Short mmCIF file of C-alpha atoms in Angstrom, two decimals:
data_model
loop_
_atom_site.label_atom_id
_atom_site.label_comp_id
_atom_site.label_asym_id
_atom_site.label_seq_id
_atom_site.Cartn_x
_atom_site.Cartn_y
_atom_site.Cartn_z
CA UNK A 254 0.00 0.00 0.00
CA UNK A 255 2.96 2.50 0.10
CA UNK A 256 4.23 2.00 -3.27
CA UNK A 257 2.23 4.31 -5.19
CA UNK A 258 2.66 7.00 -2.41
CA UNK A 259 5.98 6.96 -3.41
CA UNK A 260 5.87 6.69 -7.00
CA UNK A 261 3.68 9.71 -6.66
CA UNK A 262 6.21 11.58 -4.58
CA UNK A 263 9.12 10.39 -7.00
CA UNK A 264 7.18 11.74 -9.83
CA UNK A 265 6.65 15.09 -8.01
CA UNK A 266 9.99 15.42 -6.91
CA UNK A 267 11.54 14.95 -10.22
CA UNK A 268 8.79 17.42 -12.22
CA UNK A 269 9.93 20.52 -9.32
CA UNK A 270 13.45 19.06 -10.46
CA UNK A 271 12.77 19.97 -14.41
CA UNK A 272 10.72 23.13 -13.74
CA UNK A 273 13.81 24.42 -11.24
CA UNK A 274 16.60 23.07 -13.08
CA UNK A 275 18.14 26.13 -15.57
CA UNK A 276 17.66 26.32 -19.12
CA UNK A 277 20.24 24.78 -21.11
CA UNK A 278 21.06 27.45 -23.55
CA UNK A 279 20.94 27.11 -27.17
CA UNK A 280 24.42 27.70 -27.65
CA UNK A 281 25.18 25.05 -25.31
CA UNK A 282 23.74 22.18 -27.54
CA UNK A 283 25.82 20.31 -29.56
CA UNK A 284 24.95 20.44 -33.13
CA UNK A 285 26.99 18.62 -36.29
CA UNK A 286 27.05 20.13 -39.60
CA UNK A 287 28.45 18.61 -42.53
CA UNK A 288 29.94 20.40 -45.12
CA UNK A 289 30.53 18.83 -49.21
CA UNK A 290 32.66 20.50 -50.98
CA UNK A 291 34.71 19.83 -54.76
CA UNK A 292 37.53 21.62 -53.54
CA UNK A 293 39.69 18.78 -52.28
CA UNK A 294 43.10 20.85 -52.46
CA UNK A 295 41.60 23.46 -49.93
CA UNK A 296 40.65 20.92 -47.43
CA UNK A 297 43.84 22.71 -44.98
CA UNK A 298 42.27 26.07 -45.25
CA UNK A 299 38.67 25.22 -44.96
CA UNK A 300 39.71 23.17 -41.63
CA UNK A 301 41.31 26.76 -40.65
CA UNK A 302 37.85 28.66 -41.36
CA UNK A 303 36.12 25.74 -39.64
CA UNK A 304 38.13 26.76 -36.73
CA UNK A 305 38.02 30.03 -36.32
CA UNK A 306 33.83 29.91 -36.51
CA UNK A 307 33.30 27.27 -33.62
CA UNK A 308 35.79 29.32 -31.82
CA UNK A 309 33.19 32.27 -31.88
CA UNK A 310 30.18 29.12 -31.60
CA UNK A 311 31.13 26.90 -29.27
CA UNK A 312 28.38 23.99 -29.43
CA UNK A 313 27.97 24.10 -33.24
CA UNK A 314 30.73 21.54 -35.21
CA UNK A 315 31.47 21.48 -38.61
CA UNK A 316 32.96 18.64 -40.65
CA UNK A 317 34.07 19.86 -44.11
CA UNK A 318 33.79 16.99 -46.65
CA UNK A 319 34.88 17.61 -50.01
CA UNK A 320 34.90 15.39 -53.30
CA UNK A 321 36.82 14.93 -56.52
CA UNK A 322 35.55 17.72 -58.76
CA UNK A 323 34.13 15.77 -61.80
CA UNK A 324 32.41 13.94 -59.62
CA UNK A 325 30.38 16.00 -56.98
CA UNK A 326 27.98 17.56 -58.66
CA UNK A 327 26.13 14.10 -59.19
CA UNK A 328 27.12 12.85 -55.77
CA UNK A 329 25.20 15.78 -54.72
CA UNK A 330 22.32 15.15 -56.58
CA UNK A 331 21.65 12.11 -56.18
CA UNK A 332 21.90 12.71 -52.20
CA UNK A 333 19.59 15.42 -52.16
CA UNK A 334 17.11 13.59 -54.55
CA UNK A 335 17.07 10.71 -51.67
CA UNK A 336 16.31 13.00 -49.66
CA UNK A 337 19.57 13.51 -47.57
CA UNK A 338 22.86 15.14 -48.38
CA UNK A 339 24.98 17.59 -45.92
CA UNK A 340 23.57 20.56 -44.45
CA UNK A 341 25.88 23.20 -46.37
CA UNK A 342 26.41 22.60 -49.71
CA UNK A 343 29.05 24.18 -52.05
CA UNK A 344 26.94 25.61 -54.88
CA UNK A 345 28.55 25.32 -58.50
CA UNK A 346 28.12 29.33 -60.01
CA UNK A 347 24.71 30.16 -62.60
CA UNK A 348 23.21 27.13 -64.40
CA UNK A 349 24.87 24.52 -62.12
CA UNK A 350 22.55 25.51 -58.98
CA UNK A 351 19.48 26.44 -60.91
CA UNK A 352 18.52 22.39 -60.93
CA UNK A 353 18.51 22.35 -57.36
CA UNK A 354 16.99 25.32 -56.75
CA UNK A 355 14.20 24.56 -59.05
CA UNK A 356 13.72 21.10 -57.42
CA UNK A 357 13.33 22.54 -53.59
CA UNK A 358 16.81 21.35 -52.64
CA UNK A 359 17.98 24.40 -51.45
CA UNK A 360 16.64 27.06 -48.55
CA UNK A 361 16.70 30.95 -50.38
CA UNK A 362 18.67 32.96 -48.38
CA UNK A 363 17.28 36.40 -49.30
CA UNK A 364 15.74 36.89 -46.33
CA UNK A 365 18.57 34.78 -44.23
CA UNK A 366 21.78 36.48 -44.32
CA UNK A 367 21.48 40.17 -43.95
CA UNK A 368 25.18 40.95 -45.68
CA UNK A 369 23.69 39.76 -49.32
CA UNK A 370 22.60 43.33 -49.21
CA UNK A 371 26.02 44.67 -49.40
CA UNK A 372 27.00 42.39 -52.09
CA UNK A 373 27.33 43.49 -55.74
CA UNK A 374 24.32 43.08 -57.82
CA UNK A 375 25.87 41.19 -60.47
CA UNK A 376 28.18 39.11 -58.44
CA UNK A 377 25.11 37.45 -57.01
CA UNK A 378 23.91 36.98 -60.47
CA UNK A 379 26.11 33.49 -60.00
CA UNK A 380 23.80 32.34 -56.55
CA UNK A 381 20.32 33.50 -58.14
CA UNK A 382 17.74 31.31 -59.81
CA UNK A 383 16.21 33.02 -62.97
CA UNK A 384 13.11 31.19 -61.94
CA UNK A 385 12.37 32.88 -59.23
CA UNK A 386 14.51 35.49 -58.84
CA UNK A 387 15.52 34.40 -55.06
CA UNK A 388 19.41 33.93 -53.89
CA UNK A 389 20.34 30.60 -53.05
CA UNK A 390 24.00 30.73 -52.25
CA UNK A 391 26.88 33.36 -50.38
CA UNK A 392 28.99 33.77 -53.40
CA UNK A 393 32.45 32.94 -52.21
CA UNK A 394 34.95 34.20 -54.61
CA UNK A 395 35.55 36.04 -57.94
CA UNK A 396 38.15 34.06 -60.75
CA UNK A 397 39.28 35.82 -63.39
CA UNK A 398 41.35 34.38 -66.35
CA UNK A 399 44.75 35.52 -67.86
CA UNK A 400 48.31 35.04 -68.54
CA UNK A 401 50.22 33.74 -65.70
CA UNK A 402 54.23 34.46 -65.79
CA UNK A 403 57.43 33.36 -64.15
CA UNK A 404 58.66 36.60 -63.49
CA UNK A 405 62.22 35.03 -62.81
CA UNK A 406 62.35 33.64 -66.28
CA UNK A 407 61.25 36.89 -67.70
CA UNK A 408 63.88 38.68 -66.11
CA UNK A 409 66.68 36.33 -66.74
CA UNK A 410 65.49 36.48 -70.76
CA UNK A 411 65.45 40.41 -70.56
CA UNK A 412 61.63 40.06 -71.68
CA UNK A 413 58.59 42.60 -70.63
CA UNK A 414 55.12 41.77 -70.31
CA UNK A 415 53.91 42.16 -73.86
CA UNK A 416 51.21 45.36 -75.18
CA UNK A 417 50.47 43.16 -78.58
CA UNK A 418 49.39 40.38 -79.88
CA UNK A 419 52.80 40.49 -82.45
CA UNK A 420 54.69 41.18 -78.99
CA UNK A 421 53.36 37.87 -77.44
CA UNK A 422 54.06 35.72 -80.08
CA UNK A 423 57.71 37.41 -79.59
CA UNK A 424 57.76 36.50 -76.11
CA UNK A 425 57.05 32.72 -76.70
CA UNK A 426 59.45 32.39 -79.26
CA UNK A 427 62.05 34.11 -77.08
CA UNK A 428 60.94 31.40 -74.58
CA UNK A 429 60.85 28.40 -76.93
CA UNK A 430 64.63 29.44 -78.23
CA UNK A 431 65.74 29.33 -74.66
CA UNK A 432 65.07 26.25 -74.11
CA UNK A 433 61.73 26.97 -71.73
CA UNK A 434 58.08 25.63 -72.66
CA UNK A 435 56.54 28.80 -73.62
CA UNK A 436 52.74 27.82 -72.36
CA UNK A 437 52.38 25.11 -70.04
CA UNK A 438 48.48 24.54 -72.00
CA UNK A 439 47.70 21.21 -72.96
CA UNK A 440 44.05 19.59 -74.08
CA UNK A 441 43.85 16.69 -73.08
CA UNK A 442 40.63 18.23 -70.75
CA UNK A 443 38.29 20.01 -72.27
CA UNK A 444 37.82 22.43 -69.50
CA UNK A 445 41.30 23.64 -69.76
CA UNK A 446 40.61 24.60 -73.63
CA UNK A 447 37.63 26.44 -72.24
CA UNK A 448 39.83 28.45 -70.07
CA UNK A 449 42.21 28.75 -72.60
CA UNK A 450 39.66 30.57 -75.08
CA UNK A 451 39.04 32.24 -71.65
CA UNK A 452 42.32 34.40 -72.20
CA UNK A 453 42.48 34.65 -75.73
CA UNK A 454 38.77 34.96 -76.86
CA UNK A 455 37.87 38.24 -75.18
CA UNK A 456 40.61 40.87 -76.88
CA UNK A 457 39.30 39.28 -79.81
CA UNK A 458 36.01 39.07 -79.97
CA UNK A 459 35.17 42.15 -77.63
CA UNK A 460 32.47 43.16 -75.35
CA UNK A 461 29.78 43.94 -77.97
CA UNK A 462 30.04 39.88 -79.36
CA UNK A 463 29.20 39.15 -75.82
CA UNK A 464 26.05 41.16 -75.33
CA UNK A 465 25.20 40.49 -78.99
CA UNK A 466 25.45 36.86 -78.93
CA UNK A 467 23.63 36.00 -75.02
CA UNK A 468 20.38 38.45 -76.85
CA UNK A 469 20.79 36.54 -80.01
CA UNK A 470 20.96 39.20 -82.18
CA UNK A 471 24.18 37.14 -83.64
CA UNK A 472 25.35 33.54 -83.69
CA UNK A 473 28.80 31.78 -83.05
CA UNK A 474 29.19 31.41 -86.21
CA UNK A 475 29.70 35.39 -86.22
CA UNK A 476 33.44 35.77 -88.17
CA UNK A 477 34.38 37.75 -84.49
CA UNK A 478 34.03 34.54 -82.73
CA UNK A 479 35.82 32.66 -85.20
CA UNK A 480 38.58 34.85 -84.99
CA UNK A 481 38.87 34.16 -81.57
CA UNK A 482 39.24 30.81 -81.87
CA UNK A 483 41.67 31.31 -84.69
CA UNK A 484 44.48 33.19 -82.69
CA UNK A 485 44.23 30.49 -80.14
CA UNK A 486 45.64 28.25 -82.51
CA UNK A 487 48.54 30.91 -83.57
CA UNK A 488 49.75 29.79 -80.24
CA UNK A 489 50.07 26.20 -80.82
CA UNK A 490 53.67 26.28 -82.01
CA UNK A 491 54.21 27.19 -78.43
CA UNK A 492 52.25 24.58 -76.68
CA UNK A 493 54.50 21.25 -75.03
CA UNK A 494 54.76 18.65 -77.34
CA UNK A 495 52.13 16.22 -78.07
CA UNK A 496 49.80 18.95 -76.37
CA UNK A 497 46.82 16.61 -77.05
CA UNK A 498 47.83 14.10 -73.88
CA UNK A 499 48.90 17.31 -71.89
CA UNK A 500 46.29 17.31 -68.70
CA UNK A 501 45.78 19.67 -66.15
CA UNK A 502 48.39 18.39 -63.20
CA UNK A 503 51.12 18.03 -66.26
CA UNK A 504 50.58 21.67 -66.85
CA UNK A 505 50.54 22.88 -63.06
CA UNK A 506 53.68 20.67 -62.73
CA UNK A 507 55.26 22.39 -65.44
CA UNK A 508 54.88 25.93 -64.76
CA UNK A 509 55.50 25.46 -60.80
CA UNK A 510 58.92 23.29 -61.85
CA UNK A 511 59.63 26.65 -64.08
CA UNK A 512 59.62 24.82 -66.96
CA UNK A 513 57.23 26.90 -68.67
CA UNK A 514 57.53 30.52 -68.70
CA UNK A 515 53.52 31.23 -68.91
CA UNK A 516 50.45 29.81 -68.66
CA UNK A 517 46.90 30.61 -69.47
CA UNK A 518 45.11 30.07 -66.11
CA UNK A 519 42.53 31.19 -63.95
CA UNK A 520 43.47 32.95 -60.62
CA UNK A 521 42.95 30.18 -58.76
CA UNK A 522 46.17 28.87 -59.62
CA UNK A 523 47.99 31.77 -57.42
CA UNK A 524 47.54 29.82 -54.19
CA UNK A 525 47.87 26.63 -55.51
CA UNK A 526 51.66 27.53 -56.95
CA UNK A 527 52.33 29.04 -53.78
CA UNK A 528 51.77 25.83 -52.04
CA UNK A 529 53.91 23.79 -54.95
CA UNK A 530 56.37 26.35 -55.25
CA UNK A 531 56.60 28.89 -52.64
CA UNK A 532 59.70 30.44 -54.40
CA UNK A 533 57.79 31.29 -57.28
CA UNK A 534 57.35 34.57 -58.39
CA UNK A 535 54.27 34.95 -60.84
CA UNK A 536 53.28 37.60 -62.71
CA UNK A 537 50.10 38.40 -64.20
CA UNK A 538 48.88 40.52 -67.53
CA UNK A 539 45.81 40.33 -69.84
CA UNK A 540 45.71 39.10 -73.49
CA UNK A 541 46.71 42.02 -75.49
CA UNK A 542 45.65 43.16 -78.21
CA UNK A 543 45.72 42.72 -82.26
CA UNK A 544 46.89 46.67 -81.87
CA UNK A 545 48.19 49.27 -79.55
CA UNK A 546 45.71 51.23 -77.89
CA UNK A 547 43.03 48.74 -77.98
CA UNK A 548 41.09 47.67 -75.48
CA UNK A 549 42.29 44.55 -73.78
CA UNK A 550 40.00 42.15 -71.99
CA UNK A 551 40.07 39.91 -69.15
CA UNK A 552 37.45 37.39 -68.17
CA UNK A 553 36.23 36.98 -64.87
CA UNK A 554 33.06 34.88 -63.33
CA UNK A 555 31.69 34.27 -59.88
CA UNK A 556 33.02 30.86 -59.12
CA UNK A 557 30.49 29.38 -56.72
CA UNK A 558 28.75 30.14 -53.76
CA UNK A 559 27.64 28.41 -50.58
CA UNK A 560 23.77 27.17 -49.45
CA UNK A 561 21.93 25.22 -46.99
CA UNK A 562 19.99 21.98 -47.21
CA UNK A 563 16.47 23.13 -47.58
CA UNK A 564 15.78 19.64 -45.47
CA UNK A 565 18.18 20.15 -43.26
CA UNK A 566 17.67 19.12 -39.22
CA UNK A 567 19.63 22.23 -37.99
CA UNK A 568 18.76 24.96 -40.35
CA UNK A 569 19.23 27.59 -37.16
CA UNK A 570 23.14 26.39 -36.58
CA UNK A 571 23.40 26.19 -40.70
CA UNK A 572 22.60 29.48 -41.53
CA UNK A 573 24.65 30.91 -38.16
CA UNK A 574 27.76 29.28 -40.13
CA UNK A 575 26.51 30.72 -43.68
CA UNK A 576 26.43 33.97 -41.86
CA UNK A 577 29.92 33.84 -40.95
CA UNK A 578 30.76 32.91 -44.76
CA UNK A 579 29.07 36.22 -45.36
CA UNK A 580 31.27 38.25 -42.64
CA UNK A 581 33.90 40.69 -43.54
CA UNK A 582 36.40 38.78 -41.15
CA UNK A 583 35.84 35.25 -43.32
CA UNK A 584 36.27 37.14 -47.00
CA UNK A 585 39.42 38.64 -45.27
CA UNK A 586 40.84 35.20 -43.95
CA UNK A 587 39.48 33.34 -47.32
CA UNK A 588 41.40 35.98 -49.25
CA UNK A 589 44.67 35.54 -47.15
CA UNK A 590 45.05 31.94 -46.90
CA UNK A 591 44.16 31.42 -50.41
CA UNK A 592 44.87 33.66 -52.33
CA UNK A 593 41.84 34.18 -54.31
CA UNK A 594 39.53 37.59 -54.86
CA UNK A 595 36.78 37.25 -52.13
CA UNK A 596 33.55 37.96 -53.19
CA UNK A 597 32.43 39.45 -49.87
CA UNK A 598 32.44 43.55 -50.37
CA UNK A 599 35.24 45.29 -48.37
CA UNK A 600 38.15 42.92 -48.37
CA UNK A 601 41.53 43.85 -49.27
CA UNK A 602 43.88 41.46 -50.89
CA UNK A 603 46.84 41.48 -49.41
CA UNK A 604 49.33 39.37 -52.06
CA UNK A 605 50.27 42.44 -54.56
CA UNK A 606 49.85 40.09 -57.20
CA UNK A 607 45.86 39.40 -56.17
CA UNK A 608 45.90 43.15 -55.45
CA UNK A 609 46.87 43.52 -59.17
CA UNK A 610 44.26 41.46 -60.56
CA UNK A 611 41.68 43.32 -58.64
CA UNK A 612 42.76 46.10 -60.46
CA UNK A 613 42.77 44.88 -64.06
CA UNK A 614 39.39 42.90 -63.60
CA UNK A 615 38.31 46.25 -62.71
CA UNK A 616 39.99 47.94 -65.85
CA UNK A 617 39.18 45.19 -67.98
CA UNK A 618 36.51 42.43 -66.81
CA UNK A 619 34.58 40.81 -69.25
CA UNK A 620 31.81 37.97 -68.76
CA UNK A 621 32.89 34.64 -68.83
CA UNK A 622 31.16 33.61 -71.83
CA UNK A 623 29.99 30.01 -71.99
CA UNK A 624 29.55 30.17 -67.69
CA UNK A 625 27.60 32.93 -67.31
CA UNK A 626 25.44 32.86 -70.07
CA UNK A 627 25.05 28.83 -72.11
CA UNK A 628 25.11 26.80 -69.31
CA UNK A 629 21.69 26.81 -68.59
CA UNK A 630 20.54 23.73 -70.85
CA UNK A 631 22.05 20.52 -72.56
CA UNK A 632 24.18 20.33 -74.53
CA UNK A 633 26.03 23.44 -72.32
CA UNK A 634 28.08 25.89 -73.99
CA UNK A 635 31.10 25.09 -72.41
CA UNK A 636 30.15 21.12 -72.96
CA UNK A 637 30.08 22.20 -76.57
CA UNK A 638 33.23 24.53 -76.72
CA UNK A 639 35.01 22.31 -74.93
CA UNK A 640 34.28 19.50 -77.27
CA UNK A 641 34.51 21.59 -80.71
CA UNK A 642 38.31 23.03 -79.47
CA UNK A 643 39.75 19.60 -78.65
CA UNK A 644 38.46 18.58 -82.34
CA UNK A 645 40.43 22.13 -83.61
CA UNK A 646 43.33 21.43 -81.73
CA UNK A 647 43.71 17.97 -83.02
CA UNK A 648 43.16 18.69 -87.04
CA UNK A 649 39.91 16.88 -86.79
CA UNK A 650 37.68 19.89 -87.47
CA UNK A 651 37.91 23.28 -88.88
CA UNK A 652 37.18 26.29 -87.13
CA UNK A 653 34.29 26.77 -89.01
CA UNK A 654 33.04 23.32 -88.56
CA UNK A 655 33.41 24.11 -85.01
CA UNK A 656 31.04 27.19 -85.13
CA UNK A 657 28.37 25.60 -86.91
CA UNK A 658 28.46 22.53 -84.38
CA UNK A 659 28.16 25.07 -81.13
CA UNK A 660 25.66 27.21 -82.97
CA UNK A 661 23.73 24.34 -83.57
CA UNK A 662 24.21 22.64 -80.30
CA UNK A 663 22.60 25.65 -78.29
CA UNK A 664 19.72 26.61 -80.84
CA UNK A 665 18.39 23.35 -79.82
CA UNK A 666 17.64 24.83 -76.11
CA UNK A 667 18.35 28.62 -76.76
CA UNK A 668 15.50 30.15 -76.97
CA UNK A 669 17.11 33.28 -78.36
CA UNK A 670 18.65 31.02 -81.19
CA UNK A 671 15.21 29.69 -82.15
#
């Protein structure tokens, strides 16, 4: 009979327990974020970001988690489509996230992160969905594609960064006669052509092509884009031999071993020749022009962004960490470590060579062509330029075979081109 007096009293004390015990604060609770990434060779850095945010949020972890480049974007997919994946997700730039936006995959972040309000309108151009209009992604950084120079070999050669077309072909030939690979390019990789025609294509075909072509009041079979495609292959004298099986480590190998004298590369490569070659100086200039006193041109893009799981269980300790992506201190840090243009308004670069490139994207930034404007259906522009150059490049296809193959790749999706 005194069994269920005390149950009842056990019961009591324990409920005055709960409703005197404190709160346990939010902050307090451990949460676990992962975080998928391509970006394998920044797995250091991001580790150092990682740390520096749970330093300020004790209680929230995050495990970076990043994947071989040509093979994320369908790893993330198919997560998300099975209805899991990690909670932030490195967004590819433009028509790579529009899928998953479209499909619900991805929380907007508009109304989120109160520093998107800072950012420049058409650097978040590469995070919005056309659908909708609505930001999906904290752009993280801006690329922009050029000539890349050992400035030791330059100076041991007696040559100067050239002001002409005629004046680079010099260069390379002074290079080649020294016994240096003049461009570290090869094509084995499509993707590497497409940066390639990156450099060149822009002084060539010029800013009014560009706006021209994405309205589709011309084509790519326009004789502007042809030329374009036609001074890249003025250059192949200059390539390594056998250029063909030349892939993209053979040609960062190259140019950080200072066997090369230039490359035509993306900024990206800055901090990744730092790491291979801390001793090596690298200079950077645009393609120049056919002529003096034209205009030269120098492609640039958003290269991705970041976003949150729209099903994710901790969207609260997700977007505190997007936040800090956002943050003046992280596009510092990001810019710092390595070495690329931050896309978060305010930061200062503090390499003078990044600090260069700021200034000639701002002197001379051009739309990445195929990125920001044909990847939006299939076949993609740059699935299609990529393909057409490696045919050029091997003999197999004239340049204006090429054209025609592009032109009619895209007017089968483009609306403009229909």
């Amino acid at each position: 009979m005194h069994a269920p007096r005390i149950t009842v009293s056990l019961v009591l004390l324990l409920l005055a327990g709960l409703i005197l015990a404190p709160a346990v604060p939010v902050s307090a609770q451990e949460v676990n974020l992962t975080f998928w990434s391509w970006r394998t060779e920044d797995q250091a850095a991001y580790d150092q970001f990682i740390q520096a945010f749970e330093a300020e949020n004790p209680g929230i972890h995050v495990r970076f988690v990043p994947y071989k480049n040509t093979e994320y974007n369908t790893i993330v997919a198919t997560a998300l489509q099975a209805g899991s994946g990690p909670d932030i997700i490195h967004l590819r730039a433009y028509g790579g996230l529009e899928p998953l936006a479209d499909a619900g995959y991805l929380m907007p972040m508009d109304d989120q992160v109160e520093a998107l309000k800072a950012f420049n309108p058409d650097v978040l151009r590469g995070a919005t969905n056309r659908k909708d209009g609505k930001v999906y992604g904290v752009p993280f950084a801006l690329q922009t594609v050029q000539v890349l120079y050992n400035v030791r070999v330059f100076q041991e050669l007696g040559l100067k960064e050239p002001q002409t077309w005629d004046e680079l072909l010099q260069v390379a030939a002074a290079l080649k006669k020294a016994g240096y690979i003049p461009f570290a390019n090869g094509a084995k990789e499509g993707w590497t052509l497409e940066t390639f025609f990156g450099a060149v294509g822009p002084s060539f075909y010029g800013p009014e092509f560009y706006s021209e072509v994405v309205a589709g009041e011309t084509t790519f079979e326009d004789p502007r884009f042809k030329a374009a495609v036609e001074k890249m292959l003025e250059l192949r004298p200059y390539l390594p031999e056998s250029y063909m099986g030349v892939g993209y480590t053979d040609m960062q190998v190259m140019f950080a071993q200072e066997l090369a004298g230039m490359m035509l590369a993306g900024s990206y490569e800055l901090g990744t020749f730092a790491q291979m070659n801390p001793n090596l100086q690298v200079g950077v200039f645009p393609i120049p022009p056919e002529r003096a006193g034209e205009p030269a041109a120098m492609t640039m893009y958003v290269d991705g962004s970041y976003g949150v799981n729209a099903a994710t269980k901790h969207p609260e300790a997700a977007l505190e960490f997007i936040r800090f992506l956002a943050s003046r201190e992280y596009g510092q840090m990001f810019a710092d470590t390595l070495k690329q243009i931050s896309a978060v308004p305010g930061t200062q670069p503090q390499d003078p060579v990044l600090a260069e490139l700021v200034q000639l994207m701002e002197a001379h930034g051009t739309p990445y062509l195929m990125l920001t404007a044909f990847r939006y259906g299939q076949p993609s522009g740059s699935t299609l330029l990529q393909n057409e150059l490696q045919g050029v490049f091997a003999g197999k296809l004239s340049v204006e075979q090429a054209a025609r193959n592009i032109q009619k790749g895209l007017a089968s999706w483009y609306e403009p081109f229909q």
